[in-house]
């Protein structure tokens, strides 16, 4: 995985092992798709996770237009309940695992270290996290997670793997509206009370205005917006009230 990471022109934030592969010949097992191209296909174990329009989704390969796909061996959680595991019984023992899961709020990448977990233990853990869907990826000596190129799991060895899963976290810009910067906290507190008392007809959240100490200054700010236009709307409203406000990130 480190060799792959080093070869990437755009470095993934998180890199982990993907689906199962044959230790005999290094080939991908089951079903695997990359950038719309089917790398490997079998008639078995066609359930798994794929990407559709940038979203992670449980499904069956061939039934939807997945951009990427990896089989779950086995599927652990389906529709918020334990999946009935009728296959992969030869792997149902305590082992290091890599698990991918999601619900409507979060995506979970779980690396289980020694002494490991059997399937029912993993399912109980996943239900406690309230995930909707979860699949078991390759594990054992292959379980490894790199964060910004640094291994954050127990490094049991540098096993060659056939496929990996790369996660690229997009940087998020937060827009804040700033009204003043004070060297004295008492002056900042007094000014903050004035802002909190402003009439709010646009949902700006003046009553939740706050102070952030940055360096030696106490800065009075409003909001933490992911959409720049919303912050500008607040600035215009403050200017109409006689306050000199500006955008900061």
JSON list of C-alpha atoms in Angstrom, two decimals:
[
{"chain": "A", "resi": 1, "resn": "UNK", "atom": "CA", "xyz": [0.00, 0.00, 0.00]},
{"chain": "A", "resi": 2, "resn": "UNK", "atom": "CA", "xyz": [2.85, 2.41, 0.76]},
{"chain": "A", "resi": 3, "resn": "UNK", "atom": "CA", "xyz": [4.26, 1.83, -2.71]},
{"chain": "A", "resi": 4, "resn": "UNK", "atom": "CA", "xyz": [0.88, 2.65, -4.20]},
{"chain": "A", "resi": 5, "resn": "UNK", "atom": "CA", "xyz": [0.52, 5.74, -2.01]},
{"chain": "A", "resi": 6, "resn": "UNK", "atom": "CA", "xyz": [3.95, 7.00, -3.06]},
{"chain": "A", "resi": 7, "resn": "UNK", "atom": "CA", "xyz": [3.04, 6.51, -6.73]},
{"chain": "A", "resi": 8, "resn": "UNK", "atom": "CA", "xyz": [-0.15, 8.61, -6.51]},
{"chain": "A", "resi": 9, "resn": "UNK", "atom": "CA", "xyz": [0.10, 12.08, -8.06]},
{"chain": "A", "resi": 10, "resn": "UNK", "atom": "CA", "xyz": [-2.79, 13.17, -5.84]},
{"chain": "A", "resi": 11, "resn": "UNK", "atom": "CA", "xyz": [-2.32, 11.56, -2.43]},
{"chain": "A", "resi": 12, "resn": "UNK", "atom": "CA", "xyz": [-5.35, 9.94, -0.78]},
{"chain": "A", "resi": 13, "resn": "UNK", "atom": "CA", "xyz": [-6.05, 11.02, 2.80]},
{"chain": "A", "resi": 14, "resn": "UNK", "atom": "CA", "xyz": [-6.81, 7.44, 3.82]},
{"chain": "A", "resi": 15, "resn": "UNK", "atom": "CA", "xyz": [-5.66, 4.26, 2.13]},
{"chain": "A", "resi": 16, "resn": "UNK", "atom": "CA", "xyz": [-6.67, 0.77, 3.20]},
{"chain": "A", "resi": 17, "resn": "UNK", "atom": "CA", "xyz": [-6.84, -2.77, 1.89]},
{"chain": "A", "resi": 18, "resn": "UNK", "atom": "CA", "xyz": [-9.77, -3.59, -0.36]},
{"chain": "A", "resi": 19, "resn": "UNK", "atom": "CA", "xyz": [-11.51, -6.84, -1.23]},
{"chain": "A", "resi": 20, "resn": "UNK", "atom": "CA", "xyz": [-10.25, -10.41, -1.04]},
{"chain": "A", "resi": 21, "resn": "UNK", "atom": "CA", "xyz": [-7.56, -11.69, -3.37]},
{"chain": "A", "resi": 22, "resn": "UNK", "atom": "CA", "xyz": [-5.91, -15.04, -3.97]},
{"chain": "A", "resi": 23, "resn": "UNK", "atom": "CA", "xyz": [-2.73, -15.66, -1.98]},
{"chain": "A", "resi": 24, "resn": "UNK", "atom": "CA", "xyz": [-1.74, -18.22, -4.65]},
{"chain": "A", "resi": 25, "resn": "UNK", "atom": "CA", "xyz": [-1.73, -15.97, -7.71]},
{"chain": "A", "resi": 26, "resn": "UNK", "atom": "CA", "xyz": [-2.49, -12.47, -6.39]},
{"chain": "A", "resi": 27, "resn": "UNK", "atom": "CA", "xyz": [-5.66, -12.15, -8.43]},
{"chain": "A", "resi": 28, "resn": "UNK", "atom": "CA", "xyz": [-8.80, -10.40, -7.26]},
{"chain": "A", "resi": 29, "resn": "UNK", "atom": "CA", "xyz": [-11.53, -12.64, -5.89]},
{"chain": "A", "resi": 30, "resn": "UNK", "atom": "CA", "xyz": [-15.25, -12.11, -6.44]},
{"chain": "A", "resi": 31, "resn": "UNK", "atom": "CA", "xyz": [-16.47, -8.83, -7.95]},
{"chain": "A", "resi": 32, "resn": "UNK", "atom": "CA", "xyz": [-14.47, -5.67, -8.32]},
{"chain": "A", "resi": 33, "resn": "UNK", "atom": "CA", "xyz": [-14.97, -2.59, -10.49]},
{"chain": "A", "resi": 34, "resn": "UNK", "atom": "CA", "xyz": [-12.77, 0.48, -10.94]},
{"chain": "A", "resi": 35, "resn": "UNK", "atom": "CA", "xyz": [-13.78, 3.64, -12.83]},
{"chain": "A", "resi": 36, "resn": "UNK", "atom": "CA", "xyz": [-16.62, 1.81, -14.58]},
{"chain": "A", "resi": 37, "resn": "UNK", "atom": "CA", "xyz": [-14.40, -1.09, -15.68]},
{"chain": "A", "resi": 38, "resn": "UNK", "atom": "CA", "xyz": [-15.08, -4.55, -14.28]},
{"chain": "A", "resi": 39, "resn": "UNK", "atom": "CA", "xyz": [-11.72, -5.87, -13.08]},
{"chain": "A", "resi": 40, "resn": "UNK", "atom": "CA", "xyz": [-13.11, -9.19, -11.90]},
{"chain": "A", "resi": 41, "resn": "UNK", "atom": "CA", "xyz": [-16.56, -10.75, -12.05]},
{"chain": "A", "resi": 42, "resn": "UNK", "atom": "CA", "xyz": [-18.02, -13.94, -10.65]},
{"chain": "A", "resi": 43, "resn": "UNK", "atom": "CA", "xyz": [-21.53, -15.29, -10.34]},
{"chain": "A", "resi": 44, "resn": "UNK", "atom": "CA", "xyz": [-21.10, -15.52, -6.55]},
{"chain": "A", "resi": 45, "resn": "UNK", "atom": "CA", "xyz": [-21.05, -12.93, -3.77]},
{"chain": "A", "resi": 46, "resn": "UNK", "atom": "CA", "xyz": [-22.33, -10.09, -5.94]},
{"chain": "A", "resi": 47, "resn": "UNK", "atom": "CA", "xyz": [-23.52, -7.99, -3.00]},
{"chain": "A", "resi": 48, "resn": "UNK", "atom": "CA", "xyz": [-21.25, -5.19, -1.85]},
{"chain": "A", "resi": 49, "resn": "UNK", "atom": "CA", "xyz": [-20.62, -1.46, -1.89]},
{"chain": "A", "resi": 50, "resn": "UNK", "atom": "CA", "xyz": [-20.26, 0.79, -4.89]},
{"chain": "A", "resi": 51, "resn": "UNK", "atom": "CA", "xyz": [-20.06, 4.44, -5.84]},
{"chain": "A", "resi": 52, "resn": "UNK", "atom": "CA", "xyz": [-22.92, 6.06, -7.74]},
{"chain": "A", "resi": 53, "resn": "UNK", "atom": "CA", "xyz": [-22.72, 9.81, -8.44]},
{"chain": "A", "resi": 54, "resn": "UNK", "atom": "CA", "xyz": [-20.14, 10.23, -5.70]},
{"chain": "A", "resi": 55, "resn": "UNK", "atom": "CA", "xyz": [-22.21, 8.44, -3.04]},
{"chain": "A", "resi": 56, "resn": "UNK", "atom": "CA", "xyz": [-21.39, 5.16, -1.29]},
{"chain": "A", "resi": 57, "resn": "UNK", "atom": "CA", "xyz": [-24.24, 2.69, -1.75]},
{"chain": "A", "resi": 58, "resn": "UNK", "atom": "CA", "xyz": [-25.01, -0.95, -0.98]},
{"chain": "A", "resi": 59, "resn": "UNK", "atom": "CA", "xyz": [-26.11, -2.95, -3.99]},
{"chain": "A", "resi": 60, "resn": "UNK", "atom": "CA", "xyz": [-25.58, -5.85, -6.38]},
{"chain": "A", "resi": 61, "resn": "UNK", "atom": "CA", "xyz": [-23.07, -5.50, -9.19]},
{"chain": "A", "resi": 62, "resn": "UNK", "atom": "CA", "xyz": [-24.71, -5.38, -12.61]},
{"chain": "A", "resi": 63, "resn": "UNK", "atom": "CA", "xyz": [-28.03, -4.08, -11.32]},
{"chain": "A", "resi": 64, "resn": "UNK", "atom": "CA", "xyz": [-27.01, -0.41, -11.11]},
{"chain": "A", "resi": 65, "resn": "UNK", "atom": "CA", "xyz": [-24.53, 1.88, -12.84]},
{"chain": "A", "resi": 66, "resn": "UNK", "atom": "CA", "xyz": [-21.72, 1.70, -10.30]},
{"chain": "A", "resi": 67, "resn": "UNK", "atom": "CA", "xyz": [-18.53, 3.64, -10.98]},
{"chain": "A", "resi": 68, "resn": "UNK", "atom": "CA", "xyz": [-16.55, 1.55, -8.48]},
{"chain": "A", "resi": 69, "resn": "UNK", "atom": "CA", "xyz": [-17.57, -1.61, -6.65]},
{"chain": "A", "resi": 70, "resn": "UNK", "atom": "CA", "xyz": [-16.21, -4.20, -4.24]},
{"chain": "A", "resi": 71, "resn": "UNK", "atom": "CA", "xyz": [-17.91, -7.36, -3.01]},
{"chain": "A", "resi": 72, "resn": "UNK", "atom": "CA", "xyz": [-18.58, -7.83, 0.68]},
{"chain": "A", "resi": 73, "resn": "UNK", "atom": "CA", "xyz": [-17.39, -11.19, 1.95]},
{"chain": "A", "resi": 74, "resn": "UNK", "atom": "CA", "xyz": [-19.65, -11.39, 3.80]},
{"chain": "A", "resi": 75, "resn": "UNK", "atom": "CA", "xyz": [-22.22, -8.59, 4.04]},
{"chain": "A", "resi": 76, "resn": "UNK", "atom": "CA", "xyz": [-22.54, -7.95, 7.79]},
{"chain": "A", "resi": 77, "resn": "UNK", "atom": "CA", "xyz": [-25.36, -5.41, 8.19]},
{"chain": "A", "resi": 78, "resn": "UNK", "atom": "CA", "xyz": [-28.24, -4.88, 5.80]},
{"chain": "A", "resi": 79, "resn": "UNK", "atom": "CA", "xyz": [-30.96, -2.25, 6.27]},
{"chain": "A", "resi": 80, "resn": "UNK", "atom": "CA", "xyz": [-29.90, -1.70, 9.88]},
{"chain": "A", "resi": 81, "resn": "UNK", "atom": "CA", "xyz": [-30.12, -5.37, 10.87]},
{"chain": "A", "resi": 82, "resn": "UNK", "atom": "CA", "xyz": [-27.71, -8.29, 11.12]},
{"chain": "A", "resi": 83, "resn": "UNK", "atom": "CA", "xyz": [-27.39, -9.98, 7.74]},
{"chain": "A", "resi": 84, "resn": "UNK", "atom": "CA", "xyz": [-27.88, -13.73, 7.76]},
{"chain": "A", "resi": 85, "resn": "UNK", "atom": "CA", "xyz": [-24.42, -15.08, 6.96]},
{"chain": "A", "resi": 86, "resn": "UNK", "atom": "CA", "xyz": [-24.75, -18.22, 4.86]},
{"chain": "A", "resi": 87, "resn": "UNK", "atom": "CA", "xyz": [-21.28, -18.11, 3.31]},
{"chain": "A", "resi": 88, "resn": "UNK", "atom": "CA", "xyz": [-17.69, -17.19, 4.28]},
{"chain": "A", "resi": 89, "resn": "UNK", "atom": "CA", "xyz": [-18.04, -19.55, 7.24]},
{"chain": "A", "resi": 90, "resn": "UNK", "atom": "CA", "xyz": [-14.43, -20.60, 6.75]},
{"chain": "A", "resi": 91, "resn": "UNK", "atom": "CA", "xyz": [-13.46, -17.08, 7.90]},
{"chain": "A", "resi": 92, "resn": "UNK", "atom": "CA", "xyz": [-15.73, -16.93, 10.91]},
{"chain": "A", "resi": 93, "resn": "UNK", "atom": "CA", "xyz": [-13.10, -16.84, 13.62]},
{"chain": "A", "resi": 94, "resn": "UNK", "atom": "CA", "xyz": [-11.32, -14.11, 15.59]},
{"chain": "A", "resi": 95, "resn": "UNK", "atom": "CA", "xyz": [-9.11, -12.24, 13.13]},
{"chain": "A", "resi": 96, "resn": "UNK", "atom": "CA", "xyz": [-7.92, -8.78, 12.22]},
{"chain": "A", "resi": 97, "resn": "UNK", "atom": "CA", "xyz": [-10.55, -7.22, 9.99]},
{"chain": "A", "resi": 98, "resn": "UNK", "atom": "CA", "xyz": [-11.20, -4.28, 7.72]},
{"chain": "A", "resi": 99, "resn": "UNK", "atom": "CA", "xyz": [-14.85, -3.22, 7.65]},
{"chain": "A", "resi": 100, "resn": "UNK", "atom": "CA", "xyz": [-16.61, -0.58, 5.59]},
{"chain": "A", "resi": 101, "resn": "UNK", "atom": "CA", "xyz": [-19.99, 0.71, 6.78]},
{"chain": "A", "resi": 102, "resn": "UNK", "atom": "CA", "xyz": [-22.31, 3.67, 6.46]},
{"chain": "A", "resi": 103, "resn": "UNK", "atom": "CA", "xyz": [-25.57, 5.25, 7.56]},
{"chain": "A", "resi": 104, "resn": "UNK", "atom": "CA", "xyz": [-27.26, 8.46, 6.44]},
{"chain": "A", "resi": 105, "resn": "UNK", "atom": "CA", "xyz": [-24.92, 10.51, 8.62]},
{"chain": "A", "resi": 106, "resn": "UNK", "atom": "CA", "xyz": [-21.47, 8.92, 8.33]},
{"chain": "A", "resi": 107, "resn": "UNK", "atom": "CA", "xyz": [-19.15, 6.55, 6.53]},
{"chain": "A", "resi": 108, "resn": "UNK", "atom": "CA", "xyz": [-17.18, 4.24, 8.83]},
{"chain": "A", "resi": 109, "resn": "UNK", "atom": "CA", "xyz": [-13.87, 2.57, 8.09]},
{"chain": "A", "resi": 110, "resn": "UNK", "atom": "CA", "xyz": [-13.10, 0.17, 10.92]},
{"chain": "A", "resi": 111, "resn": "UNK", "atom": "CA", "xyz": [-9.80, -1.63, 11.40]},
{"chain": "A", "resi": 112, "resn": "UNK", "atom": "CA", "xyz": [-9.96, -4.39, 14.01]},
{"chain": "A", "resi": 113, "resn": "UNK", "atom": "CA", "xyz": [-6.63, -5.33, 15.60]},
{"chain": "A", "resi": 114, "resn": "UNK", "atom": "CA", "xyz": [-5.58, -8.51, 17.45]},
{"chain": "A", "resi": 115, "resn": "UNK", "atom": "CA", "xyz": [-7.02, -10.57, 19.02]},
{"chain": "A", "resi": 116, "resn": "UNK", "atom": "CA", "xyz": [-9.59, -9.80, 16.34]},
{"chain": "A", "resi": 117, "resn": "UNK", "atom": "CA", "xyz": [-13.31, -10.46, 16.05]},
{"chain": "A", "resi": 118, "resn": "UNK", "atom": "CA", "xyz": [-15.59, -13.14, 14.67]},
{"chain": "A", "resi": 119, "resn": "UNK", "atom": "CA", "xyz": [-18.56, -12.11, 12.52]},
{"chain": "A", "resi": 120, "resn": "UNK", "atom": "CA", "xyz": [-21.15, -11.93, 15.30]},
{"chain": "A", "resi": 121, "resn": "UNK", "atom": "CA", "xyz": [-18.88, -9.70, 17.38]},
{"chain": "A", "resi": 122, "resn": "UNK", "atom": "CA", "xyz": [-18.42, -7.42, 14.41]},
{"chain": "A", "resi": 123, "resn": "UNK", "atom": "CA", "xyz": [-22.16, -7.29, 13.81]},
{"chain": "A", "resi": 124, "resn": "UNK", "atom": "CA", "xyz": [-22.79, -6.33, 17.45]},
{"chain": "A", "resi": 125, "resn": "UNK", "atom": "CA", "xyz": [-20.20, -3.56, 17.19]},
{"chain": "A", "resi": 126, "resn": "UNK", "atom": "CA", "xyz": [-21.75, -2.24, 13.99]},
{"chain": "A", "resi": 127, "resn": "UNK", "atom": "CA", "xyz": [-25.28, -2.28, 15.42]},
{"chain": "A", "resi": 128, "resn": "UNK", "atom": "CA", "xyz": [-23.98, -0.26, 18.40]},
{"chain": "A", "resi": 129, "resn": "UNK", "atom": "CA", "xyz": [-22.72, 2.30, 15.87]},
{"chain": "A", "resi": 130, "resn": "UNK", "atom": "CA", "xyz": [-26.19, 2.32, 14.29]},
{"chain": "A", "resi": 131, "resn": "UNK", "atom": "CA", "xyz": [-24.95, 1.67, 10.77]},
{"chain": "A", "resi": 132, "resn": "UNK", "atom": "CA", "xyz": [-27.39, 0.83, 7.98]},
{"chain": "A", "resi": 133, "resn": "UNK", "atom": "CA", "xyz": [-25.05, -1.27, 5.85]},
{"chain": "A", "resi": 134, "resn": "UNK", "atom": "CA", "xyz": [-21.66, -2.90, 6.44]},
{"chain": "A", "resi": 135, "resn": "UNK", "atom": "CA", "xyz": [-19.36, -5.27, 4.57]},
{"chain": "A", "resi": 136, "resn": "UNK", "atom": "CA", "xyz": [-16.30, -7.26, 5.54]},
{"chain": "A", "resi": 137, "resn": "UNK", "atom": "CA", "xyz": [-13.25, -6.53, 3.38]},
{"chain": "A", "resi": 138, "resn": "UNK", "atom": "CA", "xyz": [-9.98, -8.46, 3.28]},
{"chain": "A", "resi": 139, "resn": "UNK", "atom": "CA", "xyz": [-8.34, -8.89, 6.69]},
{"chain": "A", "resi": 140, "resn": "UNK", "atom": "CA", "xyz": [-5.68, -10.77, 8.57]},
{"chain": "A", "resi": 141, "resn": "UNK", "atom": "CA", "xyz": [-2.20, -9.67, 7.53]},
{"chain": "A", "resi": 142, "resn": "UNK", "atom": "CA", "xyz": [-3.72, -7.42, 4.85]},
{"chain": "A", "resi": 143, "resn": "UNK", "atom": "CA", "xyz": [-5.53, -5.15, 7.31]},
{"chain": "A", "resi": 144, "resn": "UNK", "atom": "CA", "xyz": [-3.67, -1.88, 7.20]},
{"chain": "A", "resi": 145, "resn": "UNK", "atom": "CA", "xyz": [-4.66, 1.79, 7.24]},
{"chain": "A", "resi": 146, "resn": "UNK", "atom": "CA", "xyz": [-2.46, 4.64, 6.04]},
{"chain": "A", "resi": 147, "resn": "UNK", "atom": "CA", "xyz": [-3.38, 8.19, 7.05]},
{"chain": "A", "resi": 148, "resn": "UNK", "atom": "CA", "xyz": [-1.52, 10.76, 4.94]},
{"chain": "A", "resi": 149, "resn": "UNK", "atom": "CA", "xyz": [0.98, 8.03, 4.13]},
{"chain": "A", "resi": 150, "resn": "UNK", "atom": "CA", "xyz": [1.63, 6.99, 7.75]},
{"chain": "A", "resi": 151, "resn": "UNK", "atom": "CA", "xyz": [0.53, 3.57, 8.98]},
{"chain": "A", "resi": 152, "resn": "UNK", "atom": "CA", "xyz": [-1.88, 3.98, 11.92]},
{"chain": "A", "resi": 153, "resn": "UNK", "atom": "CA", "xyz": [-2.63, 0.28, 12.46]},
{"chain": "A", "resi": 154, "resn": "UNK", "atom": "CA", "xyz": [-0.36, -2.33, 13.96]},
{"chain": "A", "resi": 155, "resn": "UNK", "atom": "CA", "xyz": [2.18, -2.96, 11.22]},
{"chain": "A", "resi": 156, "resn": "UNK", "atom": "CA", "xyz": [2.44, -6.76, 11.10]},
{"chain": "A", "resi": 157, "resn": "UNK", "atom": "CA", "xyz": [4.27, -6.71, 7.79]},
{"chain": "A", "resi": 158, "resn": "UNK", "atom": "CA", "xyz": [4.29, -5.19, 4.35]},
{"chain": "A", "resi": 159, "resn": "UNK", "atom": "CA", "xyz": [2.08, -7.69, 2.55]},
{"chain": "A", "resi": 160, "resn": "UNK", "atom": "CA", "xyz": [1.47, -7.09, -1.12]},
{"chain": "A", "resi": 161, "resn": "UNK", "atom": "CA", "xyz": [-2.25, -6.63, -1.85]},
{"chain": "A", "resi": 162, "resn": "UNK", "atom": "CA", "xyz": [-4.12, -6.81, -5.12]},
{"chain": "A", "resi": 163, "resn": "UNK", "atom": "CA", "xyz": [-6.48, -3.88, -4.59]},
{"chain": "A", "resi": 164, "resn": "UNK", "atom": "CA", "xyz": [-6.92, -0.94, -2.25]},
{"chain": "A", "resi": 165, "resn": "UNK", "atom": "CA", "xyz": [-9.57, 1.56, -1.25]},
{"chain": "A", "resi": 166, "resn": "UNK", "atom": "CA", "xyz": [-8.56, 5.23, -1.35]},
{"chain": "A", "resi": 167, "resn": "UNK", "atom": "CA", "xyz": [-10.47, 7.99, 0.41]},
{"chain": "A", "resi": 168, "resn": "UNK", "atom": "CA", "xyz": [-9.88, 11.61, -0.56]},
{"chain": "A", "resi": 169, "resn": "UNK", "atom": "CA", "xyz": [-11.24, 14.10, 1.97]},
{"chain": "A", "resi": 170, "resn": "UNK", "atom": "CA", "xyz": [-12.25, 17.38, 0.40]},
{"chain": "A", "resi": 171, "resn": "UNK", "atom": "CA", "xyz": [-11.09, 20.50, 2.24]},
{"chain": "A", "resi": 172, "resn": "UNK", "atom": "CA", "xyz": [-14.06, 22.50, 3.52]},
{"chain": "A", "resi": 173, "resn": "UNK", "atom": "CA", "xyz": [-13.96, 26.27, 3.71]},
{"chain": "A", "resi": 174, "resn": "UNK", "atom": "CA", "xyz": [-15.88, 27.78, 6.62]},
{"chain": "A", "resi": 175, "resn": "UNK", "atom": "CA", "xyz": [-16.97, 31.41, 6.22]},
{"chain": "A", "resi": 176, "resn": "UNK", "atom": "CA", "xyz": [-17.34, 33.58, 9.32]},
{"chain": "A", "resi": 177, "resn": "UNK", "atom": "CA", "xyz": [-18.59, 37.14, 9.65]},
{"chain": "A", "resi": 178, "resn": "UNK", "atom": "CA", "xyz": [-16.32, 39.31, 11.76]},
{"chain": "A", "resi": 179, "resn": "UNK", "atom": "CA", "xyz": [-17.36, 42.60, 13.35]},
{"chain": "A", "resi": 180, "resn": "UNK", "atom": "CA", "xyz": [-14.44, 43.59, 15.53]},
{"chain": "A", "resi": 181, "resn": "UNK", "atom": "CA", "xyz": [-11.09, 42.62, 17.03]},
{"chain": "A", "resi": 182, "resn": "UNK", "atom": "CA", "xyz": [-10.22, 43.78, 20.54]},
{"chain": "A", "resi": 183, "resn": "UNK", "atom": "CA", "xyz": [-7.07, 43.66, 22.62]},
{"chain": "A", "resi": 184, "resn": "UNK", "atom": "CA", "xyz": [-9.21, 43.69, 25.76]},
{"chain": "A", "resi": 185, "resn": "UNK", "atom": "CA", "xyz": [-11.57, 40.81, 26.52]},
{"chain": "A", "resi": 186, "resn": "UNK", "atom": "CA", "xyz": [-13.88, 43.06, 28.53]},
{"chain": "A", "resi": 187, "resn": "UNK", "atom": "CA", "xyz": [-14.32, 45.33, 25.49]},
{"chain": "A", "resi": 188, "resn": "UNK", "atom": "CA", "xyz": [-14.99, 42.31, 23.30]},
{"chain": "A", "resi": 189, "resn": "UNK", "atom": "CA", "xyz": [-17.55, 41.00, 25.83]},
{"chain": "A", "resi": 190, "resn": "UNK", "atom": "CA", "xyz": [-19.38, 44.34, 25.88]},
{"chain": "A", "resi": 191, "resn": "UNK", "atom": "CA", "xyz": [-19.49, 44.50, 22.08]},
{"chain": "A", "resi": 192, "resn": "UNK", "atom": "CA", "xyz": [-20.64, 40.87, 21.90]},
{"chain": "A", "resi": 193, "resn": "UNK", "atom": "CA", "xyz": [-23.70, 41.66, 24.03]},
{"chain": "A", "resi": 194, "resn": "UNK", "atom": "CA", "xyz": [-24.72, 44.36, 21.53]},
{"chain": "A", "resi": 195, "resn": "UNK", "atom": "CA", "xyz": [-24.49, 41.91, 18.64]},
{"chain": "A", "resi": 196, "resn": "UNK", "atom": "CA", "xyz": [-26.43, 39.22, 20.49]},
{"chain": "A", "resi": 197, "resn": "UNK", "atom": "CA", "xyz": [-29.25, 41.75, 21.09]},
{"chain": "A", "resi": 198, "resn": "UNK", "atom": "CA", "xyz": [-29.65, 42.69, 17.40]},
{"chain": "A", "resi": 199, "resn": "UNK", "atom": "CA", "xyz": [-33.00, 41.94, 15.76]},
{"chain": "A", "resi": 200, "resn": "UNK", "atom": "CA", "xyz": [-32.63, 38.96, 13.46]},
{"chain": "A", "resi": 201, "resn": "UNK", "atom": "CA", "xyz": [-35.05, 38.79, 10.54]},
{"chain": "A", "resi": 202, "resn": "UNK", "atom": "CA", "xyz": [-32.88, 36.73, 8.20]},
{"chain": "A", "resi": 203, "resn": "UNK", "atom": "CA", "xyz": [-31.88, 33.83, 10.46]},
{"chain": "A", "resi": 204, "resn": "UNK", "atom": "CA", "xyz": [-28.33, 35.12, 10.89]},
{"chain": "A", "resi": 205, "resn": "UNK", "atom": "CA", "xyz": [-27.99, 33.75, 14.40]},
{"chain": "A", "resi": 206, "resn": "UNK", "atom": "CA", "xyz": [-26.93, 36.98, 16.12]},
{"chain": "A", "resi": 207, "resn": "UNK", "atom": "CA", "xyz": [-27.98, 35.59, 19.51]},
{"chain": "A", "resi": 208, "resn": "UNK", "atom": "CA", "xyz": [-25.31, 32.89, 19.00]},
{"chain": "A", "resi": 209, "resn": "UNK", "atom": "CA", "xyz": [-22.51, 35.34, 18.19]},
{"chain": "A", "resi": 210, "resn": "UNK", "atom": "CA", "xyz": [-19.21, 34.37, 19.81]},
{"chain": "A", "resi": 211, "resn": "UNK", "atom": "CA", "xyz": [-15.64, 35.42, 20.57]},
{"chain": "A", "resi": 212, "resn": "UNK", "atom": "CA", "xyz": [-12.58, 33.65, 19.16]},
{"chain": "A", "resi": 213, "resn": "UNK", "atom": "CA", "xyz": [-9.18, 34.49, 20.59]},
{"chain": "A", "resi": 214, "resn": "UNK", "atom": "CA", "xyz": [-6.72, 34.46, 17.70]},
{"chain": "A", "resi": 215, "resn": "UNK", "atom": "CA", "xyz": [-3.23, 35.52, 18.63]},
{"chain": "A", "resi": 216, "resn": "UNK", "atom": "CA", "xyz": [-3.52, 38.44, 21.01]},
{"chain": "A", "resi": 217, "resn": "UNK", "atom": "CA", "xyz": [-6.91, 39.63, 19.77]},
{"chain": "A", "resi": 218, "resn": "UNK", "atom": "CA", "xyz": [-10.46, 38.76, 20.84]},
{"chain": "A", "resi": 219, "resn": "UNK", "atom": "CA", "xyz": [-12.51, 38.62, 17.65]},
{"chain": "A", "resi": 220, "resn": "UNK", "atom": "CA", "xyz": [-16.29, 38.96, 17.67]},
{"chain": "A", "resi": 221, "resn": "UNK", "atom": "CA", "xyz": [-17.82, 36.81, 14.96]},
{"chain": "A", "resi": 222, "resn": "UNK", "atom": "CA", "xyz": [-21.15, 35.50, 13.72]},
{"chain": "A", "resi": 223, "resn": "UNK", "atom": "CA", "xyz": [-21.88, 32.17, 12.09]},
{"chain": "A", "resi": 224, "resn": "UNK", "atom": "CA", "xyz": [-19.83, 29.39, 10.53]},
{"chain": "A", "resi": 225, "resn": "UNK", "atom": "CA", "xyz": [-21.17, 29.05, 6.99]},
{"chain": "A", "resi": 226, "resn": "UNK", "atom": "CA", "xyz": [-20.24, 26.47, 4.38]},
{"chain": "A", "resi": 227, "resn": "UNK", "atom": "CA", "xyz": [-21.97, 28.57, 1.70]},
{"chain": "A", "resi": 228, "resn": "UNK", "atom": "CA", "xyz": [-20.30, 31.92, 1.05]},
{"chain": "A", "resi": 229, "resn": "UNK", "atom": "CA", "xyz": [-23.53, 33.57, -0.15]},
{"chain": "A", "resi": 230, "resn": "UNK", "atom": "CA", "xyz": [-25.15, 32.99, 3.25]},
{"chain": "A", "resi": 231, "resn": "UNK", "atom": "CA", "xyz": [-22.29, 34.77, 5.01]},
{"chain": "A", "resi": 232, "resn": "UNK", "atom": "CA", "xyz": [-22.48, 37.70, 2.58]},
{"chain": "A", "resi": 233, "resn": "UNK", "atom": "CA", "xyz": [-26.21, 37.99, 3.28]},
{"chain": "A", "resi": 234, "resn": "UNK", "atom": "CA", "xyz": [-25.39, 38.43, 6.98]},
{"chain": "A", "resi": 235, "resn": "UNK", "atom": "CA", "xyz": [-22.73, 41.03, 6.18]},
{"chain": "A", "resi": 236, "resn": "UNK", "atom": "CA", "xyz": [-25.22, 43.07, 4.15]},
{"chain": "A", "resi": 237, "resn": "UNK", "atom": "CA", "xyz": [-27.77, 42.88, 6.95]},
{"chain": "A", "resi": 238, "resn": "UNK", "atom": "CA", "xyz": [-25.20, 44.08, 9.51]},
{"chain": "A", "resi": 239, "resn": "UNK", "atom": "CA", "xyz": [-24.15, 46.95, 7.26]},
{"chain": "A", "resi": 240, "resn": "UNK", "atom": "CA", "xyz": [-27.79, 48.01, 6.98]},
{"chain": "A", "resi": 241, "resn": "UNK", "atom": "CA", "xyz": [-27.79, 48.15, 10.79]},
{"chain": "A", "resi": 242, "resn": "UNK", "atom": "CA", "xyz": [-24.71, 50.38, 10.84]},
{"chain": "A", "resi": 243, "resn": "UNK", "atom": "CA", "xyz": [-22.04, 47.76, 11.62]},
{"chain": "A", "resi": 244, "resn": "UNK", "atom": "CA", "xyz": [-18.86, 47.37, 9.62]},
{"chain": "A", "resi": 245, "resn": "UNK", "atom": "CA", "xyz": [-18.58, 43.62, 9.03]},
{"chain": "A", "resi": 246, "resn": "UNK", "atom": "CA", "xyz": [-16.39, 41.59, 6.73]},
{"chain": "A", "resi": 247, "resn": "UNK", "atom": "CA", "xyz": [-15.80, 38.00, 5.63]},
{"chain": "A", "resi": 248, "resn": "UNK", "atom": "CA", "xyz": [-13.13, 35.75, 7.12]},
{"chain": "A", "resi": 249, "resn": "UNK", "atom": "CA", "xyz": [-12.40, 32.04, 6.66]}
]
